[in-house]
JSON list of C-alpha atoms in Angstrom, two decimals:
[
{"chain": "A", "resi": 25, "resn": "UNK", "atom": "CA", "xyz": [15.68, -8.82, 17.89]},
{"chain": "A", "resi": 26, "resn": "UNK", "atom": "CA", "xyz": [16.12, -12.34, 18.06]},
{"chain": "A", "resi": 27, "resn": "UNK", "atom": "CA", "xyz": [15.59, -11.97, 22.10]},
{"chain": "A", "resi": 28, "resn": "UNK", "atom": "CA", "xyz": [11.96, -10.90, 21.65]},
{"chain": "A", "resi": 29, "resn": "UNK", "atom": "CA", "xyz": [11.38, -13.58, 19.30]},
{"chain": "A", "resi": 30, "resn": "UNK", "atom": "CA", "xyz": [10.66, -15.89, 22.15]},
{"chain": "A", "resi": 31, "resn": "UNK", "atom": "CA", "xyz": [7.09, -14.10, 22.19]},
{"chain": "A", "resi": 32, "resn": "UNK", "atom": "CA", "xyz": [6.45, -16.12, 18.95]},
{"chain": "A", "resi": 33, "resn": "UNK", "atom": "CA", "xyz": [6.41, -19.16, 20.87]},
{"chain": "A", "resi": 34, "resn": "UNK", "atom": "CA", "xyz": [4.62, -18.05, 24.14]},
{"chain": "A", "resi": 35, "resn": "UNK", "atom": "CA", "xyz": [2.00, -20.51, 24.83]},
{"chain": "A", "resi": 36, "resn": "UNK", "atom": "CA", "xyz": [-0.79, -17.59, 25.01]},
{"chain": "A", "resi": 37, "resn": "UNK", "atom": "CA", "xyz": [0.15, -16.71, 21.50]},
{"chain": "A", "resi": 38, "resn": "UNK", "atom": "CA", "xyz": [0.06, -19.97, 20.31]},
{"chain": "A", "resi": 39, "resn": "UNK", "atom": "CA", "xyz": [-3.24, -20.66, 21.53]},
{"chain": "A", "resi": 40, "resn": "UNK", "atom": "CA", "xyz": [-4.61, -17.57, 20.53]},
{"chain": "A", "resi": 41, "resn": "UNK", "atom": "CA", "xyz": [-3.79, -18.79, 16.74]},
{"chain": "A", "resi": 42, "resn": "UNK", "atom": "CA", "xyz": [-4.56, -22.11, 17.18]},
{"chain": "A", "resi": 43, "resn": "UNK", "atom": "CA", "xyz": [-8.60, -20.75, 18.66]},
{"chain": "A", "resi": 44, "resn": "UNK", "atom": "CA", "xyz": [-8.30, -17.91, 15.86]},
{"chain": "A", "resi": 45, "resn": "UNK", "atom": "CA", "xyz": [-7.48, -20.78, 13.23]},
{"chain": "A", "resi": 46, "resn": "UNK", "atom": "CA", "xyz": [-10.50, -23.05, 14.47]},
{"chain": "A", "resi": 47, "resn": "UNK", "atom": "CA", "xyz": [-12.79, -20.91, 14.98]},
{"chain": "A", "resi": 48, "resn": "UNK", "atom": "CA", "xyz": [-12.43, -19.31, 11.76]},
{"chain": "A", "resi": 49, "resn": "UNK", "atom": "CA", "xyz": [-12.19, -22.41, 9.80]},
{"chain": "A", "resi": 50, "resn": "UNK", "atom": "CA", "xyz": [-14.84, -24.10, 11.68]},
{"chain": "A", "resi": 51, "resn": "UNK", "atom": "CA", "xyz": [-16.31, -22.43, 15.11]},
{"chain": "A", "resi": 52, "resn": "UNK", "atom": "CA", "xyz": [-18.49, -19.38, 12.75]},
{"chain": "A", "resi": 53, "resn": "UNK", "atom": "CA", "xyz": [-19.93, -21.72, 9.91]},
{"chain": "A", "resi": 54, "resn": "UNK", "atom": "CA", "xyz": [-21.19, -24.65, 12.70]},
{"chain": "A", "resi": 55, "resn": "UNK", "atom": "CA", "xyz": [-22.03, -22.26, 15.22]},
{"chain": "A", "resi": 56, "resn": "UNK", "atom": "CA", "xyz": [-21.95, -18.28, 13.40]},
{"chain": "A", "resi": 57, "resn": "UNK", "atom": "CA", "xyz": [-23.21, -16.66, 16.44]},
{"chain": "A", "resi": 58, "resn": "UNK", "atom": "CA", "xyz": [-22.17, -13.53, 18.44]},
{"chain": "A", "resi": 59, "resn": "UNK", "atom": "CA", "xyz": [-19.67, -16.01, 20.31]},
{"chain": "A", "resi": 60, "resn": "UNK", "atom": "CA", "xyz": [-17.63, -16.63, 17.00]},
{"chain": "A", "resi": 61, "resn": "UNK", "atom": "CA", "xyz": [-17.78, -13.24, 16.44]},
{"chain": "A", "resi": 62, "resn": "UNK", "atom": "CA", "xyz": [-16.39, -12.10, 19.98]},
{"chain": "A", "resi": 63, "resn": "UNK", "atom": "CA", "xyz": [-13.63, -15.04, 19.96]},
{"chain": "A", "resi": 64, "resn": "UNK", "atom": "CA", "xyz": [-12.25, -13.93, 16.79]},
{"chain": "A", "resi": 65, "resn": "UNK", "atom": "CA", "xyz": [-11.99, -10.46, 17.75]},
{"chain": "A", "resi": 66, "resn": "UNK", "atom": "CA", "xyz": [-10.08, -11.54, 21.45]},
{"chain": "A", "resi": 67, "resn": "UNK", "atom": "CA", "xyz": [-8.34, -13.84, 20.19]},
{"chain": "A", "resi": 68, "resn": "UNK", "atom": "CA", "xyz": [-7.04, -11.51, 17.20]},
{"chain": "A", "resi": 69, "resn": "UNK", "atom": "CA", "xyz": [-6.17, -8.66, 19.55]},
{"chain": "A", "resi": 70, "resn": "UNK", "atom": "CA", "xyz": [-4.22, -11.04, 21.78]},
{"chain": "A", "resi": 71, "resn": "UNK", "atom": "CA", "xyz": [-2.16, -12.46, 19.08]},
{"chain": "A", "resi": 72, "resn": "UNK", "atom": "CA", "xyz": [-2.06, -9.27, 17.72]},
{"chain": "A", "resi": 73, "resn": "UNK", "atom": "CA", "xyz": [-0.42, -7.32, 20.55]},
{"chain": "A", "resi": 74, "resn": "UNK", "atom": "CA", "xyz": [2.33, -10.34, 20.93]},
{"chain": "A", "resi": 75, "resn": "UNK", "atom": "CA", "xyz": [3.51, -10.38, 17.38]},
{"chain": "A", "resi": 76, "resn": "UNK", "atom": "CA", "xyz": [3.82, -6.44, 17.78]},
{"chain": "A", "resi": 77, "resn": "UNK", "atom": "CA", "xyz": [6.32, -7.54, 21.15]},
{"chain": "A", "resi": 78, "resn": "UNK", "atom": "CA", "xyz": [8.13, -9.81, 19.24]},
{"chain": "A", "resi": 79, "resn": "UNK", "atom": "CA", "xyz": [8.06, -7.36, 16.49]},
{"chain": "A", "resi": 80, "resn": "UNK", "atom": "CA", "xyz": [8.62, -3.93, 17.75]},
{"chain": "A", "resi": 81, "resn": "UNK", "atom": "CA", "xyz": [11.58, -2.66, 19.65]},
{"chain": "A", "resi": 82, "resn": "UNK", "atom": "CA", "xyz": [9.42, -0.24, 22.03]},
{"chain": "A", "resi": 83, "resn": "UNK", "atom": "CA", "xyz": [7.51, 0.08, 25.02]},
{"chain": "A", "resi": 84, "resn": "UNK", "atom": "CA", "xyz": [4.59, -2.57, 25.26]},
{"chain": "A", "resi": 85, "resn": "UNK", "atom": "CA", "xyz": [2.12, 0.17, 26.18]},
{"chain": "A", "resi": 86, "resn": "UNK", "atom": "CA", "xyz": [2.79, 2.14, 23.28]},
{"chain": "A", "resi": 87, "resn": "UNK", "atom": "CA", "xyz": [1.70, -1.50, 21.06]},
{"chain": "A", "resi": 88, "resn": "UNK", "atom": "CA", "xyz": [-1.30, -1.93, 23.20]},
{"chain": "A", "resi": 89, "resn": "UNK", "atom": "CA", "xyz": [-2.40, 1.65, 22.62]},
{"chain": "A", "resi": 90, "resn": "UNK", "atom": "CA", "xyz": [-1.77, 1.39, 19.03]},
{"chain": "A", "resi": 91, "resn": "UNK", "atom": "CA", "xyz": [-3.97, -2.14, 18.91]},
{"chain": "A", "resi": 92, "resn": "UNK", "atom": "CA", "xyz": [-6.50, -0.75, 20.52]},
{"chain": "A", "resi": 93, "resn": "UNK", "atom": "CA", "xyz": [-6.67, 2.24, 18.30]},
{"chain": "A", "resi": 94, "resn": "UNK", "atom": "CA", "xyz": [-6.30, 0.25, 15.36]},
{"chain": "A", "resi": 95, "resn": "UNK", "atom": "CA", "xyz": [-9.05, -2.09, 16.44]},
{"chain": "A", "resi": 96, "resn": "UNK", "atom": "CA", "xyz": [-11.52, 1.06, 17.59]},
{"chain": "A", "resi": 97, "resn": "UNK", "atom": "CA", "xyz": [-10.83, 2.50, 13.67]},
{"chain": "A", "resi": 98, "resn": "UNK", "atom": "CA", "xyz": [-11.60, -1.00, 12.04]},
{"chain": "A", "resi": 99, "resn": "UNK", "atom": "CA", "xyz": [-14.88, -1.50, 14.13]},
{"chain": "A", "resi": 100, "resn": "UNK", "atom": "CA", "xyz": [-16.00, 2.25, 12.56]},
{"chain": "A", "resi": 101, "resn": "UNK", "atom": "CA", "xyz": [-17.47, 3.39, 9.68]},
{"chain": "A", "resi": 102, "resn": "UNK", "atom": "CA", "xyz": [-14.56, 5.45, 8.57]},
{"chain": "A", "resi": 103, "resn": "UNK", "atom": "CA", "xyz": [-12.73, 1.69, 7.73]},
{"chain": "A", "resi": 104, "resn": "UNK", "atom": "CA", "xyz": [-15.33, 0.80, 5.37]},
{"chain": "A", "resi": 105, "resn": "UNK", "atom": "CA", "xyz": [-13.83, 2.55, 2.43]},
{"chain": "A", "resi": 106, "resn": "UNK", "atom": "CA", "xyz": [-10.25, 0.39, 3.25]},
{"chain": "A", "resi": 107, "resn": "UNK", "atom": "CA", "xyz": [-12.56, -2.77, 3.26]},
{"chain": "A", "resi": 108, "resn": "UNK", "atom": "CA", "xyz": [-14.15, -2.21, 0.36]},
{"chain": "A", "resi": 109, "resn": "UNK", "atom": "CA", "xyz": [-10.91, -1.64, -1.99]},
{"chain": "A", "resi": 110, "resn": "UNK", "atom": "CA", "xyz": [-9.29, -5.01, -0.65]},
{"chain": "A", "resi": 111, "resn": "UNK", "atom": "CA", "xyz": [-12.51, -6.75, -1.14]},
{"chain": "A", "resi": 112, "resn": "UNK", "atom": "CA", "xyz": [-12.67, -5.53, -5.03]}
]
């Protein structure tokens, strides 16, 4: 475990939360264009993927499959409902 925690520190992570951090916090209420919206969601899946390395004891593909599958379902309709109850 504590061997695949060096992914926490990977300079790619680290800028992926630092952009995901600015833009959120600043980037979409200066700017709030599609650009925001497209950095959040890169920058997300990147970081994303690498805390599921550091994580998950398994094969990288299978976390990259499951991202992307999770991020397909949350871009649907059928996520809505899950949206909705944490928002009430």
């Amino acid at each position: 475990m504590k061997a695949r925690l060096h992914w926490l520190l990977h300079p790619v992570f680290l800028t992926c939360i630092a952009l995901l951090l600015l833009n959120d916090f600043y980037l979409k209420y200066t700017f709030h264009n599609w650009v925001t919206g497209k950095l959040s969601d890169i920058t997300g899946l990147i970081a994303l993927t690498i805390a599921g390395f550091a994580l998950f004891n398994t094969r990288k593909w299978k976390i990259v499959v499951a991202v992307a599958i999770f991020f397909c379902w949350w871009k649907s309709p059928l996520s809505e409902p899950v949206i909705s109850f944490f928002n009430d």
